[in-house]
Coordinates of C-alpha atoms in Angstrom, one line a residue:
X18 CA 183.3 173.4 140.4
X19 CA 182.7 171.7 137.1
X20 CA 181.1 168.7 138.8
X21 CA 178.8 170.9 140.9
X22 CA 177.7 172.8 137.6
X23 CA 177.1 169.4 135.9
X24 CA 175.0 168.0 138.9
X25 CA 173.0 171.2 139.0
X26 CA 172.4 171.0 135.3
X27 CA 171.3 167.4 135.6
X28 CA 168.9 168.2 138.5
X29 CA 167.4 171.0 136.5
X30 CA 166.8 168.9 133.5
X31 CA 165.3 166.2 135.8
X32 CA 163.0 168.9 137.5
X33 CA 161.9 170.1 134.0
X34 CA 161.3 166.7 132.8
X35 CA 159.2 166.1 136.0
X36 CA 157.2 169.2 135.4
X37 CA 156.4 168.3 131.9
X38 CA 155.1 164.9 133.0
X39 CA 152.7 166.5 135.4
X40 CA 149.6 168.3 134.4
X41 CA 150.2 172.0 134.8
X42 CA 146.6 173.0 134.8
X43 CA 144.4 175.2 132.7
X44 CA 145.2 178.8 131.8
X45 CA 143.8 181.6 133.8
X46 CA 140.1 181.9 133.5
X47 CA 138.9 185.1 131.7
X48 CA 135.5 186.8 132.3
X49 CA 133.3 186.3 129.3
X50 CA 129.7 187.5 128.3
X51 CA 127.1 185.0 129.6
X52 CA 124.0 186.2 127.9
X53 CA 122.3 183.3 126.3
X54 CA 122.9 182.2 122.8
X55 CA 121.5 179.5 120.4
X56 CA 122.3 175.8 120.8
X57 CA 122.0 173.1 118.2
X58 CA 119.7 170.2 119.3
X59 CA 120.5 166.7 117.7
X60 CA 117.8 165.0 115.7
X61 CA 116.8 162.0 117.8
X62 CA 115.9 158.6 116.3
X63 CA 117.2 155.3 114.8
X64 CA 119.7 154.9 111.9
X65 CA 118.8 151.7 110.5
X66 CA 120.5 149.6 107.9
X67 CA 118.2 146.8 106.9
X68 CA 120.4 145.0 104.5
X69 CA 123.1 144.3 107.4
X70 CA 120.4 144.2 110.1
X71 CA 122.2 146.9 112.1
X72 CA 120.6 149.8 113.9
X73 CA 122.2 152.7 115.8
X74 CA 120.0 154.9 118.2
X75 CA 120.4 158.2 120.2
X76 CA 116.7 157.9 121.6
X77 CA 117.7 158.2 125.3
X78 CA 118.6 161.0 127.6
X79 CA 122.5 161.6 127.6
X80 CA 122.9 160.6 124.0
X81 CA 125.0 162.2 121.4
X82 CA 125.0 161.0 117.8
X83 CA 124.5 163.7 115.1
X84 CA 125.1 161.7 111.8
X85 CA 126.1 158.5 110.6
X86 CA 127.2 157.0 107.2
X87 CA 127.8 153.4 106.2
X88 CA 131.1 152.8 104.5
X89 CA 130.8 149.2 103.7
X90 CA 128.8 146.1 105.0
X91 CA 130.8 146.2 108.5
X92 CA 132.1 149.7 108.8
X93 CA 130.3 152.8 109.9
X94 CA 131.3 156.5 110.5
X95 CA 129.6 158.5 113.2
X96 CA 129.6 162.4 113.4
X97 CA 129.7 164.0 116.7
X98 CA 129.1 167.8 116.9
X99 CA 128.9 170.2 119.8
X100 CA 125.9 172.3 120.9
X101 CA 127.4 175.5 119.7
X102 CA 130.8 177.1 119.3
X103 CA 133.3 178.3 120.3
X104 CA 133.7 175.4 122.7
X105 CA 136.6 173.5 124.5
X106 CA 137.7 170.1 123.4
X107 CA 135.4 167.8 125.4
X108 CA 133.3 165.8 122.6
X109 CA 130.7 163.7 124.4
X110 CA 129.3 160.8 122.6
X111 CA 126.8 158.1 123.6
X112 CA 124.6 155.8 121.4
X113 CA 123.1 152.3 121.3
X114 CA 123.7 149.8 118.6
X115 CA 122.2 146.3 118.0
X116 CA 122.0 143.8 115.1
X117 CA 119.5 141.0 114.0
X118 CA 122.3 138.4 114.4
X119 CA 125.8 138.4 116.1
X120 CA 128.6 140.2 114.0
X121 CA 131.6 142.3 114.4
X122 CA 131.5 145.9 113.1
X123 CA 134.1 148.7 113.0
X124 CA 132.8 152.2 114.1
X125 CA 134.7 155.5 113.4
X126 CA 134.1 158.4 115.6
X127 CA 134.7 161.7 113.8
X128 CA 134.1 165.3 115.1
X129 CA 133.6 168.8 113.6
X130 CA 136.6 170.7 112.4
X131 CA 139.3 171.4 114.9
X132 CA 138.0 169.1 117.6
X133 CA 139.6 165.7 118.6
X134 CA 138.5 162.5 120.4
X135 CA 138.9 162.8 124.2
X136 CA 137.0 160.1 126.2
X137 CA 138.1 156.5 126.0
X138 CA 135.0 154.3 125.0
X139 CA 133.0 152.5 127.7
X140 CA 130.5 149.6 127.0
X141 CA 127.4 148.4 128.7
X142 CA 124.4 146.1 128.1
X143 CA 122.1 147.7 130.4
X144 CA 123.1 151.4 130.6
X145 CA 124.1 150.9 134.3
X146 CA 127.2 148.7 134.4
X147 CA 130.1 149.7 132.3
X148 CA 133.5 148.4 131.2
X149 CA 136.2 150.0 129.1
X150 CA 136.6 148.7 125.6
X151 CA 139.4 146.3 125.0
X152 CA 142.5 148.3 123.9
X153 CA 143.2 145.7 121.2
X154 CA 139.8 146.8 119.6
X155 CA 140.8 150.6 119.7
X156 CA 142.7 152.5 117.2
X157 CA 143.7 156.2 117.3
X158 CA 144.6 158.1 114.2
X159 CA 146.3 161.4 114.3
X160 CA 147.3 161.4 117.9
X161 CA 149.1 164.5 119.3
X162 CA 152.6 164.3 120.9
X163 CA 151.8 166.2 124.1
X164 CA 151.4 164.4 127.5
X165 CA 148.2 166.3 128.4
X166 CA 145.4 168.4 126.9
X167 CA 144.2 168.9 123.3
X168 CA 147.8 168.4 122.0
X169 CA 147.7 164.8 123.1
X170 CA 144.5 163.8 121.5
X171 CA 143.7 161.8 118.2
X172 CA 141.7 163.3 115.5
X173 CA 139.5 160.3 115.2
X174 CA 139.4 156.6 116.5
X175 CA 138.0 153.3 115.5
X176 CA 136.3 150.9 117.8
X177 CA 135.8 147.3 116.8
X178 CA 132.4 146.2 118.4
X179 CA 130.6 142.9 118.9
X180 CA 126.9 143.5 118.3
X181 CA 123.7 141.3 118.4
X182 CA 120.2 141.3 119.4
X183 CA 121.4 142.3 123.0
X184 CA 121.6 146.1 122.8
X185 CA 125.1 147.4 123.2
X186 CA 125.5 151.0 124.8
X187 CA 128.7 152.9 123.9
X188 CA 129.7 156.1 125.7
X189 CA 132.6 158.4 126.5
X190 CA 132.0 157.8 130.3
X191 CA 129.5 156.0 132.3
X192 CA 126.0 157.4 131.6
X193 CA 124.9 159.3 134.5
X194 CA 121.8 161.2 133.2
X195 CA 119.4 163.2 135.3
X196 CA 117.1 160.1 136.0
X197 CA 120.1 158.1 137.4
X198 CA 121.3 161.2 139.5
X199 CA 117.8 161.7 140.9
X200 CA 117.6 158.0 141.8
X201 CA 120.7 158.3 143.7
X202 CA 119.4 161.4 145.5
X203 CA 116.2 159.7 146.3
X204 CA 118.2 156.7 147.7
X205 CA 120.4 158.8 150.0
X206 CA 117.4 160.9 151.1
X207 CA 115.9 157.8 152.8
X208 CA 118.1 158.5 155.7
X209 CA 116.1 160.5 158.4
X210 CA 118.7 163.4 158.4
X211 CA 118.8 163.9 154.5
X212 CA 116.1 165.7 152.6
X213 CA 115.7 166.4 149.0
X214 CA 114.4 169.6 147.8
X215 CA 114.1 171.8 144.6
X216 CA 115.7 175.2 144.6
X217 CA 115.0 176.2 141.1
X218 CA 114.4 175.1 137.4
X219 CA 116.8 174.7 134.5
X220 CA 116.3 176.7 131.3
X221 CA 114.4 173.7 130.0
X222 CA 112.4 173.4 133.2
X223 CA 114.2 170.5 134.8
X224 CA 114.3 170.5 138.6
X225 CA 117.5 171.8 140.3
X226 CA 117.6 169.4 143.2
X227 CA 119.4 169.8 146.5
X228 CA 120.3 167.6 149.2
X229 CA 120.2 168.9 152.8
X230 CA 122.3 166.7 155.2
X231 CA 121.8 167.6 158.9
X232 CA 120.0 170.4 160.8
X233 CA 118.9 173.0 158.3
X234 CA 118.8 175.5 161.2
X235 CA 122.5 175.2 161.8
X236 CA 124.6 178.3 161.3
X237 CA 127.7 176.3 160.2
X238 CA 127.3 175.2 156.5
X239 CA 129.3 173.7 153.7
X240 CA 128.4 173.8 150.0
X241 CA 129.0 171.0 147.4
X242 CA 128.3 171.2 143.7
X243 CA 129.2 169.1 140.6
X244 CA 128.4 168.5 136.9
X245 CA 128.3 172.1 135.6
X246 CA 129.9 170.5 132.5
X247 CA 128.0 167.5 131.3
X248 CA 130.7 165.0 130.3
X249 CA 132.7 165.4 133.5
X250 CA 131.5 162.1 135.1
X251 CA 134.6 161.3 137.1
X252 CA 134.1 164.4 139.2
X253 CA 130.5 163.4 139.7
X254 CA 131.4 159.9 140.9
X255 CA 134.0 161.5 143.2
X256 CA 131.3 163.7 144.6
X257 CA 128.9 160.8 145.2
X258 CA 131.5 159.0 147.5
X259 CA 132.4 162.2 149.1
X260 CA 128.8 162.9 150.1
X261 CA 128.2 159.2 151.1
X262 CA 131.0 159.4 153.5
X263 CA 129.7 162.7 155.0
X264 CA 126.3 161.2 155.4
X265 CA 127.6 157.7 156.7
X266 CA 126.8 156.2 160.2
X267 CA 130.3 156.4 161.4
X268 CA 131.1 158.3 164.7
X269 CA 133.0 160.8 162.9
X270 CA 130.3 161.7 160.4
X271 CA 127.5 161.7 163.2
X272 CA 129.7 164.2 165.2
X273 CA 130.3 166.3 162.1
X274 CA 126.6 166.6 161.3
X275 CA 126.0 167.9 164.7
X276 CA 128.2 170.9 164.0
X277 CA 127.8 171.4 160.1
X278 CA 125.0 171.2 157.8
X279 CA 125.9 169.9 154.2
X280 CA 124.1 171.2 151.1
X281 CA 124.6 169.4 147.8
X282 CA 123.7 170.2 144.2
X283 CA 124.9 167.0 142.5
X284 CA 123.6 168.0 139.0
X285 CA 124.1 171.7 138.2
X286 CA 123.4 171.4 134.4
X287 CA 120.4 168.8 133.9
X288 CA 119.7 170.2 130.4
X289 CA 123.2 169.9 129.1
X290 CA 123.5 166.3 130.6
X291 CA 120.3 164.9 129.2
X292 CA 120.8 166.7 125.8
X293 CA 124.3 165.1 125.5
X294 CA 126.0 168.5 125.4
X295 CA 129.8 168.8 125.4
X296 CA 130.0 171.8 127.8
X297 CA 127.1 174.3 128.0
X298 CA 123.6 174.6 129.3
X299 CA 120.6 175.2 126.9
X300 CA 121.3 178.9 127.2
X301 CA 124.6 178.0 125.3
X302 CA 126.8 179.1 128.1
X303 CA 129.6 177.5 130.3
X304 CA 127.9 177.7 133.7
X305 CA 131.3 177.9 135.4
X306 CA 131.7 181.4 133.7
X307 CA 128.5 182.7 135.1
X308 CA 129.3 183.1 138.8
X309 CA 129.7 187.0 138.5
X310 CA 126.8 187.8 136.1
X311 CA 124.2 185.1 137.1
X312 CA 122.5 185.3 133.7
X313 CA 121.6 181.6 133.8
X314 CA 118.9 180.2 136.0
X315 CA 121.0 177.3 137.2
X316 CA 123.7 179.5 138.8
X317 CA 121.2 182.0 140.0
X318 CA 119.3 179.3 141.8
X319 CA 122.4 178.3 143.8
X320 CA 123.3 182.0 144.5
X321 CA 119.7 182.6 145.9
X322 CA 119.8 179.4 147.9
X323 CA 123.1 180.2 149.6
X324 CA 122.2 183.9 150.2
X325 CA 119.0 182.9 151.5
X326 CA 120.5 180.4 154.1
X327 CA 122.9 182.9 155.4
X328 CA 120.0 185.3 156.0
X329 CA 117.7 182.6 157.5
X330 CA 120.4 181.1 159.9
X331 CA 122.7 184.2 160.4
X332 CA 125.4 181.7 159.9
X333 CA 128.3 181.1 157.5
X334 CA 129.4 178.8 154.9
X335 CA 132.9 177.5 155.9
X336 CA 133.7 175.3 152.9
X337 CA 132.8 175.0 149.1
X338 CA 133.9 172.5 146.7
X339 CA 133.0 172.1 143.1
X340 CA 133.7 168.7 141.5
X341 CA 134.9 168.6 137.9
X342 CA 137.0 166.5 135.5
X343 CA 139.9 167.3 133.3
X344 CA 143.1 165.6 131.8
X345 CA 144.5 164.7 135.3
X346 CA 143.9 165.2 138.9
X347 CA 144.4 168.8 140.0
X348 CA 143.1 171.0 142.9
X349 CA 142.5 174.6 141.9
X350 CA 142.6 176.5 145.3
X351 CA 142.4 179.9 146.7
X352 CA 145.7 181.5 147.4
X353 CA 146.4 180.4 151.0
X354 CA 147.5 183.9 151.9
X355 CA 143.9 184.9 151.5
X356 CA 141.8 184.1 154.6
X357 CA 138.2 183.3 154.7
X358 CA 136.0 182.0 157.5
X359 CA 138.3 179.1 158.4
X360 CA 141.9 180.2 157.4
X361 CA 144.1 177.7 155.6
X362 CA 141.5 175.0 155.8
X363 CA 142.1 173.8 152.3
X364 CA 145.9 173.6 152.4
X365 CA 145.7 171.8 155.8
X366 CA 143.1 169.4 154.4
X367 CA 145.1 168.5 151.3
X368 CA 148.2 167.8 153.6
X369 CA 146.0 165.5 155.5
X370 CA 144.8 163.8 152.4
X371 CA 148.3 163.3 151.2
X372 CA 149.2 161.5 154.5
X373 CA 146.2 159.2 154.3
X374 CA 146.9 157.9 150.8
X375 CA 150.4 156.2 150.5
X376 CA 152.3 157.8 147.6
X377 CA 149.7 160.4 146.8
X378 CA 151.0 163.9 146.0
X379 CA 148.1 166.4 145.4
X380 CA 148.6 168.5 142.3
X381 CA 147.6 172.0 143.6
X382 CA 147.3 175.1 141.8
X383 CA 146.4 178.2 143.9
X384 CA 144.9 181.4 142.6
X385 CA 144.6 184.8 144.2
X386 CA 142.9 186.5 141.2
X387 CA 139.2 186.2 142.3
X388 CA 137.5 189.3 140.9
X389 CA 135.4 189.2 139.0
X390 CA 134.2 186.0 140.5
X391 CA 133.3 184.3 137.3
X392 CA 133.8 180.7 138.5
X393 CA 132.1 178.9 141.5
X394 CA 135.2 178.8 143.7
X395 CA 135.6 182.5 143.5
X396 CA 132.0 183.3 144.2
X397 CA 132.1 180.9 147.4
X398 CA 135.2 182.6 148.8
X399 CA 134.5 186.3 147.8
X400 CA 130.8 186.4 148.6
X401 CA 130.6 184.0 151.5
X402 CA 134.1 183.6 152.9
X403 CA 133.9 179.8 152.4
X404 CA 137.3 178.2 151.9
X405 CA 136.8 177.0 148.5
X406 CA 138.3 174.9 145.7
X407 CA 137.7 173.3 142.3
X408 CA 138.7 169.6 142.6
X409 CA 139.3 168.4 138.9
X410 CA 139.4 164.6 138.6
X411 CA 141.2 163.0 135.9
X412 CA 139.3 161.5 133.0
X413 CA 140.7 158.2 133.2
X414 CA 141.3 157.9 137.0
X415 CA 140.6 154.3 138.1
X416 CA 137.3 154.2 139.6
X417 CA 138.5 152.4 142.9
X418 CA 141.0 155.3 143.3
X419 CA 138.1 157.9 142.9
X420 CA 136.3 156.2 145.8
X421 CA 139.4 156.1 148.0
X422 CA 140.3 159.6 147.4
X423 CA 136.7 160.7 148.1
X424 CA 136.3 158.8 151.3
X425 CA 139.7 159.6 152.8
X426 CA 139.2 163.2 151.7
X427 CA 135.8 163.5 153.5
X428 CA 137.2 161.8 156.6
X429 CA 140.2 164.3 156.7
X430 CA 138.0 167.2 156.2
X431 CA 135.6 166.2 159.0
X432 CA 138.4 165.9 161.5
X433 CA 140.1 169.2 160.5
X434 CA 136.7 171.3 160.5
X435 CA 135.6 169.8 163.8
X436 CA 138.9 170.7 165.4
X437 CA 138.9 174.2 163.9
X438 CA 135.3 175.1 164.8
X439 CA 136.2 174.9 168.5
X440 CA 138.4 178.1 168.1
X441 CA 135.7 180.0 166.2
X442 CA 133.3 182.3 168.4

């Protein structure tokens, strides 16, 4: 009996340790007011130090650099502040730096009170191709002891950079501003079955663009959105590969598009992205808290589009997915006991994805508390009956694994939905 007790105790400890090592997800989302409030725009320009021949700049879409001081001939401290408060810990930074001659400089990143450094630095010489900073040139100060979340983050970091006449770009993630997103949309819309349209305007007047993939008279529809939160680039990159697979020339994709039309809003928050915001739109609001009130033009545009398509086609949305990024991969699903237009689609899909990727065990967190709708997943399910989820991709997920999950996930989804639609009148 004593041996059994010891064994059970060891198993309980091992299980507890395993849970601590795996991301447990964000706390429940609470409904909050979504009436617009002020935001702080950053001053745009160049921070020049003629004696050292060094210049920093935030003169590009997606930049975030709010202040800068020189510590000595080769050390600089940058201040990064948010668009408003309160705000979650997701400090976005992006800047350019160059020098008259090759030299090594140290750059400290600091943040406003109670915020910490989150995104590991990426470097580029063209703003398109990016590599992670060498870890030997990266120092964290005041790092937390937790495995995930704000408790794991450092208070500030130091980067050692090689600069010269060739401009160096530095950012928390790959720079995917509205110009680059629209260029991708233009590229994919060259396919004869893909069209690009504008369904509304952001608060600052930027286009909210949508891709329609397949027959727009179809009664069977799916909805894909991403980038409600500006820095969440890994979710956007996963969405790209997911959509590219759905719009590919494989037999499976062609067959899928005969049954389902895919609608995609790749950039829900173009103002926030181009202004280098941490979280919000220029109404000062987290868009993924506005899916009950619809006080912001970006969420209202998607709502009006989806409801308009249902009225036009007398059809249904069967699936809805919202791509985000967080500390580690996690799927926020609707409680599988709740049934929409294609019951248990999401759970079956995630089982299929697990089988397709060796050693992959999807981290799933279901939720049955859907009213008020507040977030996109809840709106998709409650209003439209779409089997819905938020897919949060880890900040540091390897880019080749992003692509693999997206491609195999899209393939599994198409196979399951094609099989299920046969049984729906």
